[in-house]
Amino acid sequence: MKLTIVGTGYVGLVTGTGFANLGNDVICLDVDKAKIDLLASGEIPIYEPGLEEMYKRNLKAGRIRLTTDSQKGVHESDIIFICVGTPTNAHKEADLSAVKDVAKAIGQYMNDYKIVVNKSTVPVGTADMVKKIIKDNQQQEIEFDVVSNPEFLREGAAVKDFENPDRIVIGVDRKRAEDIMSSLYRSRERTDKPIMITDIRSAEIIKYASNAMLATRISFMNQLSYLCEKTGADIKQVAKGMGFDNRIGSRFLQAGVGYGGSCFPKDVRALITTLKQNDCDFDLFEAVDRINEKQKSVVVEKLKTAIDVKNSTIAMWGISFKPKTDDIREAPSINIIKELQEMGAKIHACDPVAINNAKNILDDVEFFENPYETIRNCDALIVATEWNEFRNLDMRAVKILLKNPIVIDGRNIYDPKEMKDLGFTYMGIGR
Ligand code: NAD
């Protein structure tokens, strides 16, 4: 099939590369010329395991073309995926300006029947808005369909998730679009994972409901972590005991420094706004968001009990919002670093892949490639991201290199007893 993917970020690039790898003819379209030039040269602008090799192979095979030309993108494809960003705006709602721009261009340049797929995370009702914008901008009346096909990929495992998703949700209101979309995803049938055809509005809500549920589980555990600390229990044991229950399951039950990234925080806030706009109660999700905001400061509070932060040098392991990605959008590490700097601390930071992104938004941080070098002569170490690279390091060496053997483990990756036996002042979350 001939596809255009509008927006070549984490979602667009993975989707475009994934569909090209299945033999489709893919145009990747973006307004960011530097990004398109970089992609055309065979480089990719993000870190995502497995993506670079797959991208290069499909580019070389001629199945991926790059452009900044909307007319070309619309003319030369049958299905147009909207994969642009939908960040939070000043009113705490999803900023749909990029989605609107794309819809307008699609209307202007439509030359034939097209399917327009909303893959960006957008509030319920957006498909109708996109439909109206396209119609209002058409030069002549041409038939088209708008479909909701929300994306559930996880950064750090996005290629795997494209190839073997838990489910594919397709919200449609016409048989013609249903048949074409089902045929596009037919190759996924071999994975035996459900392709769920539903109405458009349910598809739009499924995405927000899924992210809000995962965020709720994290805030749920973070709130319980305080009770564990007060009573001498261990939140990891509590999570394990809960997770054995089939009705609950073990995933997304980790207490820590809170969730971050480009999805959960903004999607929970956008859902709250949508609920308000529809005169629905929203208190559960406000609590989820509030607990998460508080949680980002928890390691600083713990640190304050151990040292005078002013004029100290604090080492941080991990900057990305989670392992295996270079994405630092709304990463708790950023809040922690800024809070410590405001209190007069100097920061040393280390991350396997996120340093370049961090340099763009953080001032006065000394970055290191090597975790041991990061901590030399520091007053304490904070673990902000649970990269595997930090799990099996030589903790005896860590103790020698640190000025004070203080470790605040914001992701509970170390064993409290082992750390205490080694002579560390060790503080995890909820343990
Ligand atoms: P991103 O910021 O990485 O990429 C967005 C891209 O869109 C950028 O390259 C930008 O230049 C481009 N763009 C903006 N306006 C454009 C326009 N008018 N025309 C063409 N290109 C334009 O965003 P992302 O992380 O890929 O997220 C995209 C959408 O997918 C969001 O709605 C997000 O909520 C959703 N989503 C993201 C993830 C994730 O893990 N990142 C997962 C599921 C869903």
mmCIF file of C-alpha atoms in Angstrom, residues 94 204 355 365:
data_model
loop_
_atom_site.group_PDB
_atom_site.id
_atom_site.type_symbol
_atom_site.label_atom_id
_atom_site.label_comp_id
_atom_site.label_asym_id
_atom_site.label_seq_id
_atom_site.Cartn_x
_atom_site.Cartn_y
_atom_site.Cartn_z
ATOM 1 C CA ALA A 94 -3.997 18.403 24.298
ATOM 2 C CA GLU A 204 -10.152 7.603 21.021
ATOM 3 C CA ILE A 355 23.140 13.119 27.481
ATOM 4 C CA VAL A 365 25.398 20.126 34.769
#
